Amino acid sequence: MMSESNSEQKIPVKQIHSKDKKVKVSGRRSTKHEKHRPRHRIYVRAVEGVYQSLRNRMNWVMMVSFMLLPWIHIDGRQSVFLDFANRQFHLFGLTIWPQDLMLLAFVFIIAAFSLFFFTTFLGRVWCGYWCPQTVWTFIFIWFEEKLEGPRNKRMRLDELPWDFNKLWRKTAKHVCWVGFSLFTALTFVAYFWGSHASFVGFFTGDMTFWPYFWTFFFTLATYGNAGWMRETVCLHMCPYARFQSVMFDQDTFTVSYDAARGEARGPRPRKKDPKELGLGDCIDCVLCVQVCPTGIDIRNGLQYECINCGACVDACDQTMDRMGYEKGLISYTTERQLAGGKTNIMRPKLLGYGMVLVIMITALIATAVGRDPLKLDVIRDRNMLSRLNEYGLMENVYTLKVLNKSQQVRDYQLSVQGIEGLEWSGEQVVTVEPGEVFSVPVSLAIDPYLLEKPITELEFVLIDDAGNRVVQESRFIKGR
């Protein structure tokens, strides 16, 4: 009985024998054994079009800005200089101190919500158009194309045995990769060490250990990431690819394939009506796969590997144009629009991200505009709160810390208010260098009979030669 019951519950299995032992990977014929290698080499095919022109322009803006900023000086100081040693960030004439970390907090919050906003609206456009990994990867691919030729020639070159032609091309490519990686690393270190000190010091041996260490580290990282790992960083190392789907919805613009229009796909004569052949508009040329920097087939639907670079859009539009079909088989569109609906742009989630973004930008501007270019800290003498001096006056001792947060040398006037008859002992006019913290020891004395309370509030006033004024509260202790 048991065996009969088991036999009735068995699901019939049909053995299917594949006639074609080969499968297509990344737009070329590859054996089944090759498909299961840990990493299959992707040969990215060059493509031109509207979105690639836009991406190239944005890449140039990002790269040139990164390369030039350390060499631009404002008031004799590097425009962007992150001086961790002295705990100062110099940004376009503005010096940010540890006391101004609220500004950096606003910057990070704005960056986060900008990412949320644009991902919800346009998908992974950051990855496709602005991400340094993408920018540098395409630069390295450009070196490949110039030295090894277009996609088919590169594939053929890798299959050929080693000879002089292959050796010099491969060597020249890697020399260019390493050279550009070194230049990138020196530029990056220049943001923390100084442009002149980084570039001149590296070749003259004037650098200390850590600048050399970070220069070689980032050279190796750039060479490895953009030259060898490439899409592996996007697919397996970048956390953004993993949580991006949380921000997607049916109205997010992503690169998508219109299956209703494209299927069934297949080759056909150019002048033949595809409807007569029972085919859709997709001619299965696999150009969309060959131009993809992550090696995916967008026709399989939305995938986390897609970086929204639009390369497949340009490639497909060129094919549709040659075939005389309407463009847009692959396009930036939404899931709702593909289903026949109308995209809802003004939706609560997007409006919420946008509102927070506007509030944070407003708060950053207000904080930066209202930021005082000077700061005064008052430190009381903790060893002796009060004492009677040789003249019978009650005396309190303070240390005043004057911080010049501007980029110019400033003269400062010190005074005190809140108690009549106080005698000031110490400097009242000081000159402070840019970014310097100047200590001023001060003692205040008064006849104890003029004090009505054991503790009296007072205020120290600091005024610079530009008319900026700051007030810091403190206390005067009468003692016993």
Short mmCIF file of C-alpha atoms in Angstrom, two decimals, residues 1-452:
data_model
loop_
_atom_site.label_atom_id
_atom_site.label_comp_id
_atom_site.label_asym_id
_atom_site.label_seq_id
_atom_site.Cartn_x
_atom_site.Cartn_y
_atom_site.Cartn_z
CA MET A 1 0.00 0.00 0.00
CA MET A 2 2.82 2.38 0.87
CA SER A 3 4.62 1.85 -2.42
CA GLU A 4 1.41 2.29 -4.45
CA SER A 5 0.69 5.58 -2.63
CA ASN A 6 4.19 6.87 -3.27
CA SER A 7 4.02 5.95 -6.93
CA GLU A 8 0.75 7.84 -7.36
CA GLN A 9 2.29 11.01 -5.84
CA LYS A 10 5.35 11.01 -8.07
CA ILE A 11 5.59 13.84 -10.58
CA PRO A 12 6.41 12.59 -14.07
CA VAL A 13 9.78 13.91 -15.26
CA LYS A 14 10.60 14.40 -18.91
CA GLN A 15 14.27 14.26 -19.83
CA ILE A 16 15.18 16.99 -22.32
CA HIS A 17 18.37 16.64 -24.31
CA SER A 18 19.80 19.95 -25.52
CA LYS A 19 20.76 19.95 -29.16
CA ASP A 20 22.83 23.11 -28.81
CA LYS A 21 25.68 22.71 -26.36
CA LYS A 22 26.66 26.34 -26.69
CA VAL A 23 25.14 29.38 -25.09
CA LYS A 24 25.59 33.08 -25.71
CA VAL A 25 27.40 35.07 -23.07
CA SER A 26 27.96 38.82 -23.35
CA GLY A 27 27.02 38.81 -27.03
CA ARG A 28 29.39 36.09 -28.27
CA ARG A 29 29.40 32.29 -28.57
CA SER A 30 30.80 30.59 -25.51
CA THR A 31 30.89 27.01 -24.34
CA LYS A 32 28.85 25.88 -21.40
CA HIS A 33 32.07 25.30 -19.46
CA GLU A 34 33.13 28.94 -19.99
CA LYS A 35 29.78 30.23 -18.77
CA HIS A 36 30.40 28.92 -15.26
CA ARG A 37 33.80 30.51 -14.79
CA PRO A 38 34.02 32.76 -11.69
CA ARG A 39 34.17 35.87 -13.88
CA HIS A 40 33.54 36.05 -17.59
CA ARG A 41 35.42 38.78 -19.43
CA ILE A 42 33.14 41.51 -20.80
CA TYR A 43 34.25 43.22 -24.00
CA VAL A 44 32.32 46.47 -24.10
CA ARG A 45 31.47 47.68 -27.58
CA ALA A 46 31.69 51.41 -28.29
CA VAL A 47 28.43 53.15 -29.19
CA GLU A 48 27.41 56.68 -30.01
CA GLY A 49 24.12 58.38 -29.34
CA VAL A 50 22.24 61.01 -27.38
CA TYR A 51 22.71 59.43 -23.97
CA GLN A 52 26.34 58.51 -24.51
CA SER A 53 27.09 62.09 -25.58
CA LEU A 54 25.39 63.32 -22.42
CA ARG A 55 27.25 60.80 -20.29
CA ASN A 56 30.59 61.74 -21.86
CA ARG A 57 30.02 65.44 -21.20
CA MET A 58 29.06 64.79 -17.59
CA ASN A 59 32.07 62.50 -17.18
CA TRP A 60 34.35 65.25 -18.51
CA VAL A 61 32.87 67.78 -16.09
CA MET A 62 33.38 65.42 -13.17
CA MET A 63 36.91 64.37 -14.16
CA VAL A 64 38.18 67.86 -15.05
CA SER A 65 36.73 69.30 -11.84
CA PHE A 66 38.45 66.59 -9.82
CA MET A 67 41.78 67.18 -11.56
CA LEU A 68 41.78 71.01 -11.48
CA LEU A 69 40.33 71.90 -8.07
CA PRO A 70 43.58 71.28 -6.12
CA TRP A 71 45.39 73.70 -8.45
CA ILE A 72 42.92 76.57 -8.10
CA HIS A 73 43.86 78.96 -5.31
CA ILE A 74 41.66 81.54 -3.56
CA ASP A 75 43.37 84.22 -1.44
CA GLY A 76 46.61 82.31 -1.69
CA ARG A 77 45.12 79.06 -0.38
CA GLN A 78 44.16 75.87 -2.20
CA SER A 79 40.45 76.08 -3.08
CA VAL A 80 39.68 72.63 -1.64
CA PHE A 81 42.09 71.50 1.05
CA LEU A 82 41.09 68.98 3.73
CA ASP A 83 43.74 69.64 6.38
CA PHE A 84 43.11 66.87 8.91
CA ALA A 85 46.42 67.50 10.66
CA ASN A 86 45.32 70.99 11.72
CA ARG A 87 41.61 70.07 11.86
CA GLN A 88 40.66 72.54 9.13
CA PHE A 89 38.65 72.12 5.93
CA HIS A 90 39.22 74.90 3.38
CA LEU A 91 36.41 75.07 0.81
CA PHE A 92 36.44 77.92 -1.73
CA GLY A 93 37.61 80.58 0.71
CA LEU A 94 35.61 79.20 3.64
CA THR A 95 37.43 77.53 6.53
CA ILE A 96 35.43 74.89 8.38
CA TRP A 97 36.55 74.09 11.90
CA PRO A 98 35.52 71.27 14.24
CA GLN A 99 33.12 73.80 15.77
CA ASP A 100 31.41 74.04 12.36
CA LEU A 101 30.75 70.34 11.90
CA MET A 102 27.04 71.12 11.59
CA LEU A 103 27.86 72.37 8.07
CA LEU A 104 29.40 69.01 7.16
CA ALA A 105 26.42 67.23 8.69
CA PHE A 106 24.10 69.22 6.41
CA VAL A 107 26.31 68.38 3.41
CA PHE A 108 26.11 64.63 4.15
CA ILE A 109 22.35 64.79 4.71
CA ILE A 110 21.90 66.67 1.42
CA ALA A 111 24.05 64.11 -0.41
CA ALA A 112 21.98 61.24 1.04
CA PHE A 113 18.59 62.73 0.20
CA SER A 114 19.81 63.78 -3.25
CA LEU A 115 20.64 60.13 -3.85
CA PHE A 116 17.20 59.06 -2.58
CA PHE A 117 15.41 61.70 -4.65
CA PHE A 118 17.14 61.03 -7.97
CA THR A 119 17.02 57.25 -7.51
CA THR A 120 13.28 57.35 -6.89
CA PHE A 121 12.83 59.62 -9.91
CA LEU A 122 15.43 58.38 -12.44
CA GLY A 123 16.77 55.11 -11.07
CA ARG A 124 20.53 54.54 -10.94
CA VAL A 125 21.52 57.61 -12.97
CA TRP A 126 24.25 58.35 -10.42
CA CYS A 127 25.90 55.03 -11.29
CA GLY A 128 25.62 55.55 -15.02
CA TYR A 129 26.62 59.19 -15.31
CA TRP A 130 28.52 60.42 -12.24
CA CYS A 131 29.93 57.51 -10.23
CA PRO A 132 33.77 57.62 -10.22
CA GLN A 133 33.88 53.86 -10.76
CA THR A 134 31.92 54.25 -14.00
CA VAL A 135 33.84 57.34 -15.13
CA TRP A 136 37.25 55.75 -14.61
CA THR A 137 36.13 52.42 -16.10
CA PHE A 138 35.12 54.13 -19.34
CA ILE A 139 38.44 56.00 -19.37
CA PHE A 140 40.30 52.70 -19.08
CA ILE A 141 38.12 51.20 -21.83
CA TRP A 142 39.05 54.19 -24.00
CA PHE A 143 42.73 53.29 -23.57
CA GLU A 144 41.88 49.72 -24.58
CA GLU A 145 40.11 50.84 -27.73
CA LYS A 146 42.94 53.14 -28.77
CA LEU A 147 45.69 50.55 -28.24
CA GLU A 148 43.95 47.22 -28.94
CA GLY A 149 41.18 48.26 -31.29
CA PRO A 150 37.39 47.88 -31.16
CA ARG A 151 35.55 45.05 -29.46
CA ASN A 152 36.02 42.33 -32.11
CA LYS A 153 39.75 43.04 -32.46
CA ARG A 154 40.22 42.93 -28.68
CA MET A 155 38.47 39.58 -28.50
CA ARG A 156 40.60 38.26 -31.36
CA LEU A 157 43.81 39.64 -29.81
CA ASP A 158 43.15 37.80 -26.54
CA GLU A 159 42.68 34.53 -28.40
CA LEU A 160 45.92 34.87 -30.40
CA PRO A 161 49.20 33.45 -29.07
CA TRP A 162 51.71 35.87 -27.61
CA ASP A 163 53.81 37.68 -30.21
CA PHE A 164 55.44 41.10 -30.51
CA ASN A 165 52.22 42.81 -31.64
CA LYS A 166 50.23 41.47 -28.71
CA LEU A 167 53.05 42.12 -26.25
CA TRP A 168 53.56 45.79 -27.09
CA ARG A 169 49.83 46.53 -27.21
CA LYS A 170 49.17 44.89 -23.85
CA THR A 171 52.23 46.51 -22.31
CA ALA A 172 51.32 49.97 -23.60
CA LYS A 173 47.78 49.56 -22.29
CA HIS A 174 48.89 48.65 -18.78
CA VAL A 175 51.51 51.40 -18.75
CA CYS A 176 48.75 53.90 -19.57
CA TRP A 177 46.51 52.38 -16.91
CA VAL A 178 49.20 52.59 -14.24
CA GLY A 179 50.23 56.10 -15.29
CA PHE A 180 46.67 57.39 -15.18
CA SER A 181 46.10 55.60 -11.86
CA LEU A 182 49.18 57.28 -10.39
CA PHE A 183 48.01 60.68 -11.63
CA THR A 184 44.59 60.01 -10.09
CA ALA A 185 46.14 58.98 -6.78
CA LEU A 186 48.42 62.04 -6.62
CA THR A 187 45.45 64.29 -7.35
CA PHE A 188 43.41 62.64 -4.61
CA VAL A 189 46.26 62.94 -2.09
CA ALA A 190 46.63 66.60 -3.10
CA TYR A 191 43.26 67.33 -1.50
CA PHE A 192 44.75 66.32 1.87
CA TRP A 193 48.44 67.06 1.46
CA GLY A 194 48.53 70.01 -0.95
CA SER A 195 48.91 70.02 -4.72
CA HIS A 196 52.53 71.22 -4.86
CA ALA A 197 53.65 69.03 -1.96
CA SER A 198 52.03 65.96 -3.51
CA PHE A 199 53.23 66.18 -7.10
CA VAL A 200 56.65 67.71 -6.46
CA GLY A 201 57.26 65.87 -3.19
CA PHE A 202 56.46 62.48 -4.73
CA PHE A 203 59.15 62.75 -7.40
CA THR A 204 61.74 64.55 -5.25
CA GLY A 205 61.41 62.23 -2.26
CA ASP A 206 60.21 64.98 0.09
CA MET A 207 57.08 63.11 1.10
CA THR A 208 56.76 61.38 4.46
CA PHE A 209 55.65 57.77 4.85
CA TRP A 210 51.87 58.23 4.93
CA PRO A 211 51.51 60.36 1.76
CA TYR A 212 53.61 57.80 -0.09
CA PHE A 213 51.55 54.96 1.36
CA TRP A 214 48.22 56.48 0.33
CA THR A 215 49.55 57.40 -3.12
CA PHE A 216 50.57 53.81 -3.84
CA PHE A 217 47.39 52.48 -2.22
CA PHE A 218 45.08 54.56 -4.40
CA THR A 219 47.19 53.88 -7.48
CA LEU A 220 46.72 50.16 -6.93
CA ALA A 221 43.02 50.60 -6.07
CA THR A 222 42.32 52.64 -9.22
CA TYR A 223 44.28 50.25 -11.43
CA GLY A 224 42.51 47.23 -9.96
CA ASN A 225 38.99 48.66 -9.85
CA ALA A 226 38.86 50.34 -13.26
CA GLY A 227 41.24 48.04 -15.11
CA TRP A 228 40.46 44.57 -13.83
CA MET A 229 37.43 44.40 -11.55
CA ARG A 230 35.21 46.91 -13.33
CA GLU A 231 31.61 45.63 -13.24
CA THR A 232 32.51 43.34 -10.31
CA VAL A 233 32.68 46.42 -8.10
CA CYS A 234 29.20 47.47 -9.24
CA LEU A 235 27.70 44.00 -8.92
CA HIS A 236 29.26 42.64 -5.73
CA MET A 237 31.03 45.41 -3.80
CA CYS A 238 28.86 48.51 -4.13
CA PRO A 239 26.10 48.58 -1.48
CA TYR A 240 24.04 50.97 -3.57
CA ALA A 241 23.18 48.19 -6.03
CA ARG A 242 21.73 46.16 -3.17
CA PHE A 243 19.38 48.69 -1.61
CA GLN A 244 18.40 50.67 -4.69
CA SER A 245 15.26 48.58 -5.26
CA VAL A 246 13.84 49.86 -1.96
CA MET A 247 13.54 53.32 -3.58
CA PHE A 248 12.07 52.09 -6.87
CA ASP A 249 8.36 52.14 -7.59
CA GLN A 250 6.13 51.78 -10.64
CA ASP A 251 6.80 55.40 -11.63
CA THR A 252 10.61 55.29 -11.48
CA PHE A 253 12.26 55.97 -14.84
CA THR A 254 14.59 53.10 -15.68
CA VAL A 255 16.12 51.70 -18.84
CA SER A 256 13.53 49.13 -19.96
CA TYR A 257 12.74 46.93 -22.94
CA ASP A 258 9.22 47.04 -24.40
CA ALA A 259 8.49 43.33 -24.62
CA ALA A 260 4.99 43.85 -26.00
CA ARG A 261 6.47 45.60 -29.01
CA GLY A 262 9.70 43.63 -29.36
CA GLU A 263 8.54 40.01 -29.00
CA ALA A 264 8.79 37.65 -30.67
CA ARG A 265 12.36 38.57 -31.55
CA GLY A 266 14.35 37.26 -34.48
CA PRO A 267 16.31 38.22 -37.63
CA ARG A 268 14.47 39.25 -40.77
CA PRO A 269 15.05 41.03 -44.10
CA ARG A 270 15.02 44.79 -43.80
CA LYS A 271 12.18 45.30 -46.26
CA LYS A 272 10.03 42.46 -44.96
CA ASP A 273 7.05 43.29 -42.73
CA PRO A 274 7.76 41.64 -39.34
CA LYS A 275 4.05 41.11 -38.70
CA GLU A 276 3.85 38.81 -41.72
CA LEU A 277 6.65 36.76 -40.18
CA GLY A 278 5.03 36.72 -36.75
CA LEU A 279 7.88 38.76 -35.26
CA GLY A 280 8.16 41.86 -33.14
CA ASP A 281 10.51 44.80 -33.69
CA CYS A 282 13.53 43.21 -31.94
CA ILE A 283 15.82 41.69 -34.57
CA ASP A 284 17.94 39.92 -31.88
CA CYS A 285 21.16 41.66 -32.94
CA VAL A 286 22.39 41.55 -29.27
CA LEU A 287 24.01 44.98 -29.65
CA CYS A 288 22.26 45.98 -26.44
CA VAL A 289 24.23 43.24 -24.67
CA GLN A 290 27.54 44.03 -26.35
CA VAL A 291 27.50 47.73 -25.32
CA CYS A 292 26.45 47.06 -21.72
CA PRO A 293 29.33 47.73 -19.27
CA THR A 294 27.89 45.18 -16.81
CA GLY A 295 27.17 42.53 -19.44
CA ILE A 296 23.43 42.08 -18.88
CA ASP A 297 20.63 41.55 -21.36
CA ILE A 298 18.10 44.30 -20.71
CA ARG A 299 15.49 42.27 -22.60
CA ASN A 300 15.29 39.95 -19.59
CA GLY A 301 13.67 42.74 -17.56
CA LEU A 302 14.86 45.11 -14.86
CA GLN A 303 17.99 43.77 -13.12
CA TYR A 304 19.97 45.16 -10.22
CA GLU A 305 23.12 45.08 -12.37
CA CYS A 306 21.74 47.79 -14.68
CA ILE A 307 23.41 51.15 -14.01
CA ASN A 308 21.05 53.19 -16.22
CA CYS A 309 23.87 54.43 -18.46
CA GLY A 310 21.64 54.32 -21.55
CA ALA A 311 24.21 52.58 -23.78
CA CYS A 312 21.68 49.94 -24.81
CA VAL A 313 19.15 52.68 -25.59
CA ASP A 314 21.52 54.33 -28.08
CA ALA A 315 22.51 50.99 -29.62
CA CYS A 316 18.89 49.89 -30.07
CA ASP A 317 17.83 53.28 -31.47
CA GLN A 318 20.55 52.98 -34.12
CA THR A 319 19.29 49.52 -35.07
CA MET A 320 15.66 50.68 -35.21
CA ASP A 321 16.72 53.60 -37.40
CA ARG A 322 18.55 51.31 -39.84
CA MET A 323 15.57 48.98 -39.99
CA GLY A 324 13.15 51.85 -40.52
CA TYR A 325 11.29 51.13 -37.27
CA GLU A 326 10.20 53.59 -34.63
CA LYS A 327 12.83 54.30 -31.96
CA GLY A 328 12.26 53.60 -28.28
CA LEU A 329 12.13 49.80 -28.19
CA ILE A 330 14.57 50.23 -25.32
CA SER A 331 14.11 53.55 -23.54
CA TYR A 332 13.97 55.41 -20.24
CA THR A 333 10.45 54.64 -19.14
CA THR A 334 8.44 53.44 -16.15
CA GLU A 335 6.80 50.17 -15.27
CA ARG A 336 3.42 51.87 -15.21
CA GLN A 337 3.94 53.33 -18.69
CA LEU A 338 4.99 49.96 -20.11
CA ALA A 339 1.75 48.51 -18.73
CA GLY A 340 -0.24 51.13 -20.65
CA GLY A 341 -0.78 53.58 -17.81
CA LYS A 342 0.34 57.17 -17.25
CA THR A 343 3.42 57.92 -15.18
CA ASN A 344 2.67 59.73 -11.92
CA ILE A 345 5.62 62.03 -11.30
CA MET A 346 4.18 64.08 -8.42
CA ARG A 347 3.84 61.21 -5.95
CA PRO A 348 4.12 61.43 -2.13
CA LYS A 349 7.46 59.64 -1.78
CA LEU A 350 9.21 61.79 -4.36
CA LEU A 351 7.66 64.97 -2.98
CA GLY A 352 8.76 63.97 0.53
CA TYR A 353 12.37 63.45 -0.54
CA GLY A 354 12.29 66.74 -2.45
CA MET A 355 10.85 68.64 0.50
CA VAL A 356 13.50 67.34 2.90
CA LEU A 357 16.17 68.15 0.32
CA VAL A 358 14.96 71.75 -0.01
CA ILE A 359 14.81 72.15 3.78
CA MET A 360 18.35 70.82 4.24
CA ILE A 361 19.77 73.03 1.46
CA THR A 362 18.05 76.05 3.01
CA ALA A 363 19.43 75.14 6.44
CA LEU A 364 22.94 74.75 5.00
CA ILE A 365 22.81 78.15 3.30
CA ALA A 366 21.38 79.83 6.40
CA THR A 367 24.03 78.25 8.62
CA ALA A 368 26.87 79.17 6.26
CA VAL A 369 25.64 82.79 5.84
CA GLY A 370 25.07 83.24 9.57
CA ARG A 371 28.39 81.69 10.49
CA ASP A 372 30.65 84.00 12.52
CA PRO A 373 34.17 84.45 11.08
CA LEU A 374 35.54 84.60 14.63
CA LYS A 375 35.06 82.65 17.81
CA LEU A 376 35.77 83.30 21.48
CA ASP A 377 36.09 80.66 24.18
CA VAL A 378 36.42 81.63 27.86
CA ILE A 379 38.19 79.23 30.22
CA ARG A 380 38.24 79.97 33.94
CA ASP A 381 41.20 79.14 36.15
CA ARG A 382 40.06 75.91 37.81
CA ASN A 383 42.82 75.88 40.42
CA MET A 384 41.72 79.11 42.10
CA LEU A 385 38.16 80.36 41.48
CA SER A 386 38.84 83.72 43.16
CA ARG A 387 41.48 85.39 45.34
CA LEU A 388 42.31 88.68 47.06
CA ASN A 389 45.28 90.41 45.46
CA GLU A 390 47.86 92.60 47.19
CA TYR A 391 45.61 95.65 46.80
CA GLY A 392 42.65 94.02 48.54
CA LEU A 393 40.70 93.55 45.33
CA MET A 394 38.79 90.38 44.48
CA GLU A 395 40.43 88.83 41.40
CA ASN A 396 39.32 86.15 38.90
CA VAL A 397 41.66 84.72 36.25
CA TYR A 398 40.55 83.66 32.73
CA THR A 399 42.12 82.38 29.55
CA LEU A 400 40.49 83.75 26.40
CA LYS A 401 40.85 81.63 23.22
CA VAL A 402 40.49 83.81 20.12
CA LEU A 403 39.91 81.83 16.91
CA ASN A 404 40.35 83.55 13.55
CA LYS A 405 38.09 81.54 11.20
CA SER A 406 38.70 83.83 8.23
CA GLN A 407 41.39 83.68 5.53
CA GLN A 408 42.99 87.04 6.46
CA VAL A 409 45.10 88.39 9.31
CA ARG A 410 42.77 90.13 11.78
CA ASP A 411 43.14 92.60 14.69
CA TYR A 412 40.81 91.94 17.60
CA GLN A 413 39.58 94.19 20.44
CA LEU A 414 38.71 92.51 23.77
CA SER A 415 36.49 93.99 26.48
CA VAL A 416 34.14 92.98 29.28
CA GLN A 417 30.66 94.15 30.25
CA GLY A 418 28.08 93.38 32.91
CA ILE A 419 29.93 94.62 36.03
CA GLU A 420 30.86 98.25 36.60
CA GLY A 421 34.32 99.07 37.95
CA LEU A 422 36.18 95.95 36.79
CA GLU A 423 39.94 96.38 36.29
CA TRP A 424 41.38 94.51 33.27
CA SER A 425 44.90 93.10 33.41
CA GLY A 426 46.19 91.64 30.14
CA GLU A 427 46.18 92.37 26.41
CA GLN A 428 43.06 93.95 24.96
CA VAL A 429 44.20 94.26 21.33
CA VAL A 430 45.65 91.17 19.64
CA THR A 431 46.61 90.22 16.08
CA VAL A 432 45.70 86.70 14.97
CA GLU A 433 46.84 84.86 11.83
CA PRO A 434 44.31 83.05 9.57
CA GLY A 435 43.22 79.81 11.19
CA GLU A 436 45.15 80.52 14.37
CA VAL A 437 43.88 80.01 17.92
CA PHE A 438 45.39 82.79 20.07
CA SER A 439 45.43 82.45 23.88
CA VAL A 440 45.08 85.62 25.98
CA PRO A 441 45.52 85.29 29.78
CA VAL A 442 43.36 87.89 31.53
CA SER A 443 42.65 88.78 35.17
CA LEU A 444 39.68 90.87 36.32
CA ALA A 445 39.69 92.61 39.70
CA ILE A 446 37.13 94.66 41.65
CA ASP A 447 36.47 95.91 45.14
CA PRO A 448 34.51 93.05 46.77
CA TYR A 449 32.16 95.56 48.46
CA LEU A 450 30.85 96.54 45.02
CA LEU A 451 29.59 92.99 44.42
CA GLU A 452 26.07 92.28 45.69
#
